[in-house]
């Protein structure tokens, strides 16, 4: 069992930056791949980025490639999402998830409650 708590969301102007963090409980954190997904009002929950259990492999959605960076610290049970050059279309609730490495929601078994990111133009 893994419990996930996101933090770091907020309101930022376009072209600004935010760093999201996800703190995990449990001693098995390092065995899970971690992912970030986001959901805007009226939309499905979409893949943003993912990282393998040891951090050696990362995946990014095309829409965030070159702007967002996912990283993890297994000693601290945390996964981060550095978001630069933010755009209004990045506005969404961001969720971290733990599971099997992929870009598909269904491979992630554990989810946080989400943190709101709002980018103003």
XYZ file of N, CA and C in Angstrom:
363
model
N 0.846 -1.196 0.000
C 0.000 0.000 0.000
C 0.878 1.242 0.000
N 0.520 2.196 -0.839
C 1.243 3.459 -0.932
C 0.240 4.590 -0.829
N 0.528 5.545 0.018
C -0.289 6.759 0.092
C 0.509 7.922 -0.467
N -0.153 8.722 -1.276
C 0.523 9.795 -2.006
C -0.118 11.135 -1.682
N 0.710 12.141 -1.454
C 0.226 13.487 -1.163
C 0.997 14.481 -2.020
N 0.265 15.183 -2.881
C 0.875 16.186 -3.756
C 0.914 17.549 -3.070
N 1.871 18.358 -3.483
C 1.967 19.732 -3.012
C 2.672 20.566 -4.077
N 2.593 21.882 -3.911
C 3.331 22.772 -4.797
C 2.508 23.455 -5.863
N 1.238 23.124 -5.949
C 0.398 23.785 -6.939
C 0.136 25.232 -6.561
N -0.473 25.963 -7.483
C -0.796 27.358 -7.212
C -1.110 28.112 -8.476
N -1.117 29.420 -8.355
C -1.403 30.319 -9.469
C -0.091 30.934 -9.950
N 0.138 30.886 -11.244
C 1.361 31.434 -11.819
C 1.034 32.071 -13.160
N 1.803 33.064 -13.527
C 1.609 33.697 -14.829
C 2.247 32.853 -15.937
N 1.746 33.039 -17.125
C 2.318 32.347 -18.278
C 3.817 32.615 -18.370
N 4.547 31.600 -18.770
C 6.011 31.593 -18.859
C 6.683 31.426 -17.500
N 5.884 31.327 -16.439
C 6.455 31.100 -15.122
C 6.748 29.635 -14.867
N 7.174 29.343 -13.629
C 7.563 27.987 -13.244
C 6.889 27.586 -11.939
N 6.679 26.289 -11.807
C 6.217 25.696 -10.560
C 6.909 24.355 -10.401
N 7.073 23.953 -9.152
C 7.636 22.631 -8.854
C 6.640 21.874 -7.999
N 6.112 20.809 -8.548
C 5.202 19.948 -7.806
C 5.986 18.837 -7.125
N 5.547 18.489 -5.933
C 6.146 17.378 -5.207
C 5.073 16.383 -4.809
N 5.472 15.148 -4.706
C 4.572 14.088 -4.266
C 5.317 13.276 -3.224
N 4.777 13.263 -2.028
C 5.382 12.510 -0.928
C 4.647 11.193 -0.763
N 5.405 10.126 -0.677
C 4.815 8.791 -0.576
C 5.111 8.172 0.780
N 4.141 7.472 1.298
C 4.355 6.706 2.520
C 4.584 5.255 2.148
N 5.173 4.509 3.038
C 5.389 3.092 2.776
C 6.807 2.783 2.373
N 7.256 1.588 2.705
C 8.637 1.208 2.457
C 8.852 0.656 1.060
N 7.783 0.562 0.265
C 7.913 -0.033 -1.059
C 7.960 1.004 -2.171
N 8.115 2.274 -1.814
C 8.087 3.346 -2.827
C 9.071 3.070 -3.954
N 10.260 2.627 -3.619
C 11.302 2.466 -4.633
C 11.025 1.323 -5.602
N 10.005 0.538 -5.351
C 9.665 -0.558 -6.268
C 8.648 -0.138 -7.318
N 8.086 1.061 -7.177
C 7.045 1.526 -8.088
C 7.569 2.552 -9.078
N 7.095 2.441 -10.302
C 7.211 3.575 -11.213
C 6.240 4.652 -10.739
N 6.573 5.896 -11.051
C 5.727 7.015 -10.646
C 5.325 7.824 -11.872
N 4.112 8.304 -11.833
C 3.623 9.099 -12.950
C 2.927 10.356 -12.477
N 2.880 11.332 -13.356
C 2.073 12.537 -13.154
C 1.029 12.583 -14.264
N -0.191 12.862 -13.872
C -1.305 13.033 -14.800
C -1.989 14.348 -14.468
N -2.777 14.838 -15.387
C -3.511 16.072 -15.110
C -4.903 16.009 -15.718
N -5.796 16.742 -15.084
C -7.191 16.753 -15.538
C -7.733 18.166 -15.468
N -8.107 18.692 -16.628
C -8.754 19.987 -16.710
C -10.262 19.776 -16.679
N -11.024 20.790 -16.284
C -12.484 20.639 -16.209
C -13.075 20.169 -17.536
N -13.890 19.131 -17.463
C -14.536 18.615 -18.657
C -13.686 17.692 -19.495
N -12.444 17.495 -19.064
C -11.522 16.638 -19.828
C -11.215 15.351 -19.074
N -10.665 14.400 -19.787
C -10.193 13.181 -19.139
C -8.862 13.452 -18.438
N -8.481 12.518 -17.591
C -7.197 12.615 -16.914
C -6.110 12.144 -17.884
N -5.215 13.064 -18.217
C -4.224 12.814 -19.248
C -2.833 12.599 -18.663
N -2.066 11.797 -19.354
C -0.684 11.538 -18.980
C 0.170 12.788 -19.161
N 1.092 13.011 -18.205
C 2.023 14.128 -18.304
C 3.465 13.617 -18.367
N 3.852 12.823 -17.355
C 5.237 12.336 -17.285
C 5.282 11.107 -16.395
N 6.311 10.291 -16.599
C 6.490 9.102 -15.768
C 7.964 8.804 -15.622
N 8.304 8.114 -14.542
C 9.690 7.767 -14.264
C 9.739 6.361 -13.689
N 10.738 5.612 -14.098
C 10.871 4.233 -13.637
C 11.259 4.184 -12.165
N 11.207 2.992 -11.612
C 11.406 2.840 -10.164
C 12.773 3.350 -9.687
N 13.778 3.200 -10.505
C 15.107 3.671 -10.115
C 15.492 4.979 -10.789
N 14.585 5.501 -11.605
C 14.814 6.801 -12.204
C 15.556 6.796 -13.522
N 15.842 5.620 -14.057
C 16.652 5.562 -15.262
C 15.897 5.789 -16.549
N 14.589 5.679 -16.500
C 13.763 5.856 -17.699
C 12.672 6.869 -17.404
N 12.490 7.794 -18.331
C 11.421 8.787 -18.198
C 10.629 8.865 -19.485
N 9.356 9.170 -19.345
C 8.464 9.411 -20.475
C 7.792 10.758 -20.273
N 7.517 11.440 -21.383
C 6.822 12.723 -21.323
C 5.760 12.784 -22.419
N 4.677 13.444 -22.094
C 3.706 13.778 -23.130
C 4.337 14.792 -24.083
N 3.962 14.728 -25.337
C 4.541 15.653 -26.321
C 4.290 17.111 -25.936
N 3.162 17.357 -25.313
C 2.776 18.730 -24.992
C 3.662 19.365 -23.914
N 4.397 18.544 -23.162
C 5.229 19.094 -22.083
C 6.711 18.830 -22.293
N 7.044 18.088 -23.320
C 8.436 17.726 -23.567
C 9.275 18.985 -23.744
N 10.400 19.034 -23.049
C 11.282 20.188 -23.118
C 10.939 21.283 -22.122
N 9.768 21.177 -21.494
C 9.359 22.192 -20.502
C 9.263 21.602 -19.095
N 8.859 20.349 -18.997
C 8.668 19.696 -17.703
C 9.764 18.651 -17.496
N 10.145 18.463 -16.241
C 11.127 17.442 -15.886
C 10.653 16.681 -14.661
N 10.597 15.366 -14.789
C 10.220 14.515 -13.664
C 11.486 13.956 -13.030
N 11.481 13.861 -11.712
C 12.622 13.294 -10.995
C 12.111 12.631 -9.722
N 12.941 11.800 -9.130
C 12.544 11.137 -7.894
C 13.739 10.990 -6.972
N 13.441 10.904 -5.689
C 14.462 10.669 -4.668
C 13.951 9.515 -3.812
N 14.451 8.336 -4.055
C 13.952 7.155 -3.344
C 14.330 7.170 -1.867
N 15.392 7.879 -1.513
C 15.769 7.980 -0.111
C 14.769 8.820 0.675
N 14.124 9.748 -0.027
C 13.151 10.638 0.621
C 11.713 10.289 0.271
N 11.525 9.248 -0.536
C 10.170 8.837 -0.951
C 9.403 9.977 -1.611
N 10.067 10.665 -2.502
C 9.412 11.774 -3.189
C 9.623 11.698 -4.699
N 8.680 12.231 -5.416
C 8.794 12.421 -6.857
C 8.390 13.861 -7.147
N 9.120 14.497 -8.037
C 8.904 15.910 -8.338
C 8.604 16.116 -9.814
N 7.923 17.211 -10.083
C 7.672 17.611 -11.458
C 8.019 19.096 -11.563
N 9.140 19.395 -12.194
C 9.544 20.772 -12.433
C 8.881 21.237 -13.719
N 8.100 22.300 -13.613
C 7.344 22.786 -14.757
C 7.819 24.192 -15.097
N 8.388 24.357 -16.262
C 8.888 25.649 -16.732
C 8.101 26.096 -17.957
N 8.213 27.370 -18.267
C 7.550 27.941 -19.450
C 6.075 27.550 -19.481
N 5.418 27.722 -18.371
C 4.028 27.292 -18.258
C 3.127 28.083 -19.187
N 2.091 27.409 -19.673
C 1.121 27.984 -20.583
C -0.272 27.888 -19.952
N -1.183 28.748 -20.368
C -2.548 28.653 -19.825
C -3.159 27.260 -20.019
N -2.811 26.592 -21.083
C -3.364 25.254 -21.326
C -2.791 24.189 -20.401
N -1.830 24.538 -19.583
C -1.328 23.618 -18.558
C -2.206 23.651 -17.306
N -3.165 24.547 -17.268
C -4.061 24.645 -16.122
C -4.848 23.356 -15.952
N -4.764 22.782 -14.751
C -5.420 21.504 -14.469
C -5.157 21.127 -13.019
N -5.844 20.087 -12.585
C -5.472 19.421 -11.340
C -4.440 18.361 -11.695
N -3.334 18.389 -10.981
C -2.238 17.451 -11.248
C -2.223 16.358 -10.181
N -2.124 15.120 -10.668
C -2.154 13.957 -9.780
C -0.853 13.169 -9.931
N -0.315 12.698 -8.824
C 0.768 11.729 -8.929
C 0.199 10.340 -8.682
N 0.881 9.366 -9.243
C 0.393 7.997 -9.185
C 1.566 7.028 -9.112
N 1.326 5.891 -8.489
C 2.347 4.853 -8.353
C 1.840 3.572 -9.000
N 2.723 2.916 -9.743
C 2.314 1.660 -10.378
C 3.371 1.122 -11.296
N 2.925 0.644 -12.446
C 3.810 0.079 -13.455
C 4.078 1.142 -14.505
N 5.322 1.259 -14.919
C 5.721 2.319 -15.837
C 4.984 2.229 -17.168
N 4.255 3.277 -17.472
C 3.587 3.388 -18.766
C 3.004 4.777 -18.862
N 2.351 5.055 -19.988
C 1.649 6.322 -20.149
C 0.148 6.146 -19.953
N -0.255 4.951 -19.584
C -1.685 4.639 -19.437
C -2.114 4.691 -17.979
N -3.281 5.315 -17.745
C -3.779 5.451 -16.364
C -3.952 4.111 -15.659
N -4.414 3.101 -16.422
C -4.839 1.857 -15.776
C -3.676 1.065 -15.182
N -2.460 1.404 -15.508
C -1.323 0.665 -14.947
C -0.884 1.229 -13.591
N -1.499 2.311 -13.179
C -1.147 2.931 -11.898
C -2.219 2.592 -10.864
N -1.795 2.004 -9.758
C -2.731 1.487 -8.766
C -3.048 2.482 -7.657
N -2.131 3.395 -7.399
C -2.303 4.311 -6.274
C -2.246 5.746 -6.777
N -3.141 6.572 -6.215
C -3.281 7.945 -6.686
C -3.346 8.901 -5.502
N -2.782 10.093 -5.698
C -2.949 11.149 -4.734
C -4.251 11.889 -4.953
N -4.488 12.903 -4.120
C -5.729 13.668 -4.193
C -5.663 14.807 -5.200
N -4.484 15.135 -5.647
C -4.345 16.165 -6.668
C -3.999 17.533 -6.103
N -3.364 18.338 -6.927
C -3.047 19.719 -6.576
C -3.345 20.601 -7.780
N -3.986 21.726 -7.522
C -4.437 22.611 -8.600
C -3.290 23.474 -9.109
N -3.145 23.517 -10.406
C -2.212 24.432 -11.070
C -3.023 25.320 -11.993
N -2.884 26.625 -11.820
C -3.594 27.584 -12.648
C -2.580 28.537 -13.268
N -2.595 28.630 -14.588
C -1.673 29.493 -15.313
C -2.476 30.600 -15.966
N -2.176 31.825 -15.585
C -2.904 32.967 -16.139
C -2.155 33.539 -17.335
N -2.920 34.067 -18.255
C -2.309 34.629 -19.477
C -1.975 36.099 -19.300
